[in-house]
């Protein structure tokens, strides 16, 4: 059970294993891309190429879907980024229940957006947890977990790719363990739980009055997509790569471009300064911030000021 490319990585790996994938459950097709055409999601595409039955219920509580799920007589359900809460009837359909690969070290960061929120929180480590699912929000017993480091250069995109591969590897191992009866579930410590609620669009907006370190984390969390952004006049300027910079000797208003440093430009923040290395002007390709700044010379006298994203 899964929907995006993150889950498709695990499906491909399971298809290469000795275990038989009886069917795939995914969310219904939806408009994608610039043309907003109805297209199948990554998991559906992989399943159809493999000739596997695909179930795409509008609701995981749909009675016809639940009946079909039970009729599959599956031994185990494997869930990765399905995108919907599964009711007890769905979790109980496979003989051995359902296991899930969650992109955090549970009980930390339960919820929908653990990857981006691990970076936004300034964590230095995260990982993948395989758990036996129950009706709670990522509250099931832990089968095992694996940790990875979050480095200064880690972005939301790079971490997602890394954890997708790790999830796939661990899920095959988990299915092996369940099949051999060698799993030893451990209850989570609910007192240590933290949460990763769904991301909001406004969280990608840069507010120059914030601390430079917080803005650096925001840029990393949302790179390369959807991208944290500020406004240059009325146009959006995505900031794809940045570093914390030394503040200017003379204070400047937040959002003011105060210096150039190699291929970067330095912008004053509420506290400290942020060096922008790679940006993407609205409607254009990504480029070095210095190259973008060269085009500002014809647009008025410095100092040039970037505005908060809205």
Coordinates of C-alpha atoms in Angstrom, one line a residue:
X1 CA 0.0 0.0 0.0
X2 CA 1.6 3.2 -1.1
X3 CA 1.3 6.1 -3.6
X4 CA 4.4 8.4 -4.4
X5 CA 7.8 7.6 -5.8
X6 CA 9.1 7.2 -2.2
X7 CA 6.8 4.1 -2.0
X8 CA 7.5 2.9 -5.5
X9 CA 11.2 2.4 -4.5
X10 CA 10.0 -0.2 -1.9
X11 CA 7.6 -1.9 -4.3
X12 CA 10.4 -2.4 -6.9
X13 CA 12.6 -3.9 -4.2
X14 CA 9.8 -6.2 -3.0
X15 CA 9.1 -7.4 -6.5
X16 CA 12.8 -8.5 -6.7
X17 CA 12.5 -10.5 -3.5
X18 CA 11.3 -14.1 -3.2
X19 CA 8.0 -12.8 -1.7
X20 CA 4.9 -12.6 -3.9
X21 CA 3.2 -9.2 -4.1
X22 CA -0.5 -10.2 -4.4
X23 CA -2.0 -6.8 -5.0
X24 CA -1.2 -3.1 -4.7
X25 CA -3.4 -0.5 -3.0
X26 CA -2.8 3.1 -4.0
X27 CA -4.7 6.4 -4.0
X28 CA -6.8 7.3 -7.0
X29 CA -5.2 9.0 -10.0
X30 CA -5.1 12.7 -9.9
X31 CA -4.1 15.7 -12.2
X32 CA -0.3 16.0 -12.5
X33 CA 2.2 18.2 -14.2
X34 CA 1.7 21.6 -15.9
X35 CA -1.1 20.3 -18.1
X36 CA -2.9 18.9 -15.1
X37 CA -3.8 15.8 -17.0
X38 CA -5.1 12.8 -15.0
X39 CA -2.1 10.5 -14.7
X40 CA -1.3 7.3 -12.6
X41 CA 0.9 7.7 -9.6
X42 CA 4.3 6.1 -9.4
X43 CA 3.2 3.0 -7.4
X44 CA 0.3 2.3 -9.8
X45 CA 2.7 2.5 -12.8
X46 CA 5.1 0.0 -11.2
X47 CA 2.3 -2.4 -10.4
X48 CA 0.8 -2.2 -13.8
X49 CA 4.1 -2.8 -15.5
X50 CA 4.5 -5.9 -13.3
X51 CA 1.0 -7.1 -14.1
X52 CA -0.2 -6.8 -10.5
X53 CA -3.8 -6.1 -9.5
X54 CA -4.3 -2.4 -8.4
X55 CA -6.9 -1.3 -6.0
X56 CA -7.5 2.5 -5.8
X57 CA -10.4 3.1 -3.5
X58 CA -11.7 6.7 -3.0
X59 CA -11.9 5.8 0.7
X60 CA -10.1 3.1 2.7
X61 CA -13.4 2.5 4.5
X62 CA -15.2 1.6 1.3
X63 CA -17.0 -1.7 1.9
X64 CA -16.4 -3.1 -1.6
X65 CA -12.6 -2.4 -1.2
X66 CA -12.5 -4.0 2.3
X67 CA -14.2 -7.1 1.0
X68 CA -11.7 -7.4 -1.9
X69 CA -8.8 -6.8 0.5
X70 CA -10.0 -9.7 2.7
X71 CA -10.6 -11.9 -0.3
X72 CA -6.9 -11.6 -1.3
X73 CA -6.0 -13.8 1.7
X74 CA -2.7 -12.0 2.0
X75 CA -0.2 -13.0 4.7
X76 CA 1.1 -9.5 5.3
X77 CA 0.3 -5.9 4.4
X78 CA 3.2 -3.6 3.7
X79 CA 2.5 0.2 3.9
X80 CA 4.8 3.0 2.7
X81 CA 3.5 6.6 2.3
X82 CA 0.0 5.5 1.4
X83 CA -1.4 8.9 2.4
X84 CA -4.5 7.8 4.2
X85 CA -5.4 6.5 7.7
X86 CA -6.2 2.8 7.5
X87 CA -9.2 1.6 9.5
X88 CA -9.0 -1.5 11.7
X89 CA -10.8 -3.6 9.1
X90 CA -8.1 -2.9 6.5
X91 CA -5.2 -3.5 9.0
X92 CA -6.7 -6.8 10.0
X93 CA -7.3 -8.1 6.5
X94 CA -3.9 -9.7 6.0
X95 CA -3.3 -12.8 8.3
X96 CA -0.3 -11.2 10.0
X97 CA -1.6 -7.6 10.0
X98 CA 0.3 -4.7 8.4
X99 CA 3.8 -3.3 8.8
X100 CA 4.9 0.2 7.9
X101 CA 8.1 2.0 7.1
X102 CA 8.1 5.4 8.7
X103 CA 10.7 8.0 7.9
X104 CA 11.8 8.9 11.4
X105 CA 13.1 7.3 14.6
X106 CA 9.8 6.6 16.3
X107 CA 8.4 7.8 18.7
X108 CA 10.0 11.0 17.3
X109 CA 8.2 12.8 14.5
X110 CA 5.0 10.8 14.2
X111 CA 2.8 12.1 11.4
X112 CA 2.7 13.1 7.7
X113 CA 5.9 15.1 7.2
X114 CA 8.8 13.7 9.2
X115 CA 11.4 14.3 6.5
X116 CA 11.1 18.1 6.1
X117 CA 10.3 18.6 9.8
X118 CA 13.5 16.8 10.9
X119 CA 15.5 19.4 9.0
X120 CA 13.3 22.3 10.1
X121 CA 13.8 21.2 13.7
X122 CA 17.6 21.3 13.3
X123 CA 18.0 17.6 14.1
X124 CA 21.3 16.0 13.4
X125 CA 20.0 12.4 13.0
X126 CA 16.9 10.7 11.8
X127 CA 16.2 7.3 10.2
X128 CA 13.6 4.7 9.3
X129 CA 11.4 2.7 11.7
X130 CA 9.6 -0.5 10.7
X131 CA 6.5 -0.9 12.9
X132 CA 3.6 -3.2 13.3
X133 CA 0.6 -0.9 12.5
X134 CA -2.4 -0.2 14.8
X135 CA -5.1 2.4 14.5
X136 CA -3.1 5.1 16.2
X137 CA -1.0 7.7 14.4
X138 CA 2.3 5.9 14.0
X139 CA 1.9 4.4 17.5
X140 CA 2.5 0.7 16.6
X141 CA 5.1 -1.5 18.2
X142 CA 8.6 -1.1 16.7
X143 CA 10.1 -4.1 14.9
X144 CA 13.5 -2.4 14.2
X145 CA 15.0 0.9 13.2
X146 CA 18.0 2.3 11.4
X147 CA 19.6 5.7 11.9
X148 CA 21.2 8.1 9.4
X149 CA 22.9 11.5 10.0
X150 CA 21.5 14.8 8.9
X151 CA 24.5 16.8 7.6
X152 CA 24.8 20.5 6.9
X153 CA 24.4 19.8 3.2
X154 CA 21.3 17.6 3.6
X155 CA 18.2 18.9 1.9
X156 CA 14.6 17.6 2.0
X157 CA 15.1 16.2 -1.5
X158 CA 18.4 14.4 -0.7
X159 CA 17.1 13.0 2.6
X160 CA 13.9 11.8 1.0
X161 CA 15.9 9.9 -1.6
X162 CA 18.2 8.4 1.0
X163 CA 15.4 7.3 3.3
X164 CA 13.4 5.8 0.3
X165 CA 16.3 3.5 -0.4
X166 CA 16.8 2.6 3.2
X167 CA 13.0 1.9 3.7
X168 CA 13.1 -0.5 0.7
X169 CA 16.1 -2.3 2.1
X170 CA 14.6 -2.6 5.6
X171 CA 11.1 -3.6 4.4
X172 CA 12.5 -6.7 2.5
X173 CA 14.4 -7.6 5.7
X174 CA 11.3 -7.1 7.7
X175 CA 9.2 -9.3 5.5
X176 CA 11.9 -12.0 5.8
X177 CA 11.8 -11.7 9.5
X178 CA 8.0 -11.8 9.8
X179 CA 8.0 -14.9 7.4
X180 CA 10.5 -16.7 9.6
X181 CA 8.8 -15.7 12.9
X182 CA 11.9 -13.8 14.1
X183 CA 10.4 -10.4 14.9
X184 CA 10.4 -9.1 18.5
X185 CA 8.1 -6.0 18.7
X186 CA 8.8 -3.4 21.3
X187 CA 6.2 -0.9 22.5
X188 CA 6.9 2.8 21.8
X189 CA 7.5 5.2 24.7
X190 CA 4.6 7.5 24.2
X191 CA 6.0 10.0 26.7
X192 CA 8.8 10.7 24.2
X193 CA 6.6 11.2 21.2
X194 CA 6.9 14.3 19.0
X195 CA 4.8 15.1 15.9
X196 CA 5.3 16.0 12.3
X197 CA 2.0 17.5 11.0
X198 CA 1.3 18.1 7.3
X199 CA 3.3 20.9 5.7
X200 CA 1.5 24.2 5.0
X201 CA 2.2 26.2 1.9
X202 CA 2.9 29.3 3.9
X203 CA 5.8 27.5 5.6
X204 CA 7.9 27.8 2.4
X205 CA 7.8 31.6 2.6
X206 CA 11.0 33.4 3.7
X207 CA 10.5 36.0 6.4
X208 CA 13.7 38.1 6.5
X209 CA 13.0 39.2 10.0
X210 CA 13.7 35.7 11.3
X211 CA 17.1 34.4 12.5
X212 CA 19.5 33.5 9.7
X213 CA 20.0 29.9 11.1
X214 CA 16.2 29.3 11.0
X215 CA 16.0 30.5 7.4
X216 CA 18.9 28.3 6.5
X217 CA 17.0 25.3 7.8
X218 CA 13.9 26.4 5.9
X219 CA 15.8 26.6 2.7
X220 CA 17.3 23.1 3.1
X221 CA 14.0 21.5 4.2
X222 CA 12.2 22.6 1.1
X223 CA 14.9 22.2 -1.5
X224 CA 14.7 21.5 -4.3
X225 CA 10.9 21.3 -4.3
X226 CA 8.7 23.2 -3.6
X227 CA 11.5 25.6 -2.7
X228 CA 11.6 28.3 0.0
X229 CA 10.9 31.7 -1.6
X230 CA 11.1 35.4 -1.1
X231 CA 9.7 38.2 -3.3
X232 CA 11.7 40.3 -5.7
X233 CA 9.2 43.0 -6.3
X234 CA 6.1 41.0 -7.2
X235 CA 8.0 38.0 -8.6
X236 CA 8.9 34.9 -6.6
X237 CA 12.5 34.1 -6.1
X238 CA 13.1 30.5 -5.0
X239 CA 16.1 30.0 -2.8
X240 CA 17.5 26.6 -3.4
X241 CA 20.9 26.7 -1.7
X242 CA 22.1 29.0 1.2
X243 CA 24.5 29.2 4.1
X244 CA 24.6 31.2 7.3
X245 CA 26.9 34.2 6.7
X246 CA 28.7 36.6 9.1
X247 CA 26.5 39.6 9.7
X248 CA 27.6 43.0 8.2
X249 CA 29.6 45.4 10.3
X250 CA 26.9 48.0 9.7
X251 CA 23.3 46.7 10.4
X252 CA 20.9 46.8 7.5
X253 CA 17.2 46.3 7.2
X254 CA 16.1 42.6 6.9
X255 CA 16.0 41.6 3.2
X256 CA 18.7 44.0 2.1
X257 CA 21.5 42.6 -0.1
X258 CA 24.6 43.7 1.8
X259 CA 27.5 42.0 0.0
X260 CA 28.7 39.5 -2.6
X261 CA 30.8 36.6 -1.6
X262 CA 32.1 34.5 -4.5
X263 CA 29.1 33.1 -6.3
X264 CA 26.8 34.1 -3.5
X265 CA 25.1 37.2 -2.3
X266 CA 24.6 38.0 1.3
X267 CA 21.2 39.2 2.7
X268 CA 20.6 40.7 6.1
X269 CA 18.2 38.9 8.4
X270 CA 16.5 39.8 11.7
X271 CA 19.5 38.2 13.4
X272 CA 22.7 37.5 11.3
X273 CA 22.8 37.1 7.5
X274 CA 22.1 34.5 4.9
X275 CA 24.4 33.8 1.9
X276 CA 22.3 32.8 -1.1
X277 CA 24.2 30.5 -3.4
X278 CA 21.6 29.1 -5.8
X279 CA 18.3 30.8 -6.7
X280 CA 15.6 30.4 -9.3
X281 CA 13.7 33.5 -10.5
X282 CA 10.1 33.0 -11.4
X283 CA 9.7 31.5 -14.8
X284 CA 13.5 30.9 -15.2
X285 CA 16.1 28.2 -14.6
X286 CA 18.1 27.8 -11.4
X287 CA 21.3 29.9 -11.4
X288 CA 24.1 31.1 -9.2
X289 CA 22.8 33.9 -7.0
X290 CA 25.7 36.1 -8.2
X291 CA 24.5 35.7 -11.8
X292 CA 21.0 36.7 -10.8
X293 CA 22.3 39.7 -8.9
X294 CA 24.2 41.0 -12.0
X295 CA 20.8 41.6 -13.6
X296 CA 19.8 43.9 -10.8
X297 CA 22.1 46.7 -11.9
X298 CA 19.6 47.9 -14.5
X299 CA 16.7 48.0 -12.0
X300 CA 17.7 50.8 -9.7
X301 CA 20.4 51.9 -7.3
X302 CA 21.6 49.6 -4.6
X303 CA 21.0 48.6 -1.9
X304 CA 18.5 46.1 -3.4
X305 CA 15.9 44.8 -1.0
X306 CA 14.2 41.4 -1.1
X307 CA 10.7 41.2 0.4
X308 CA 9.1 38.5 2.6
X309 CA 7.4 35.6 0.8
X310 CA 3.6 35.8 1.0

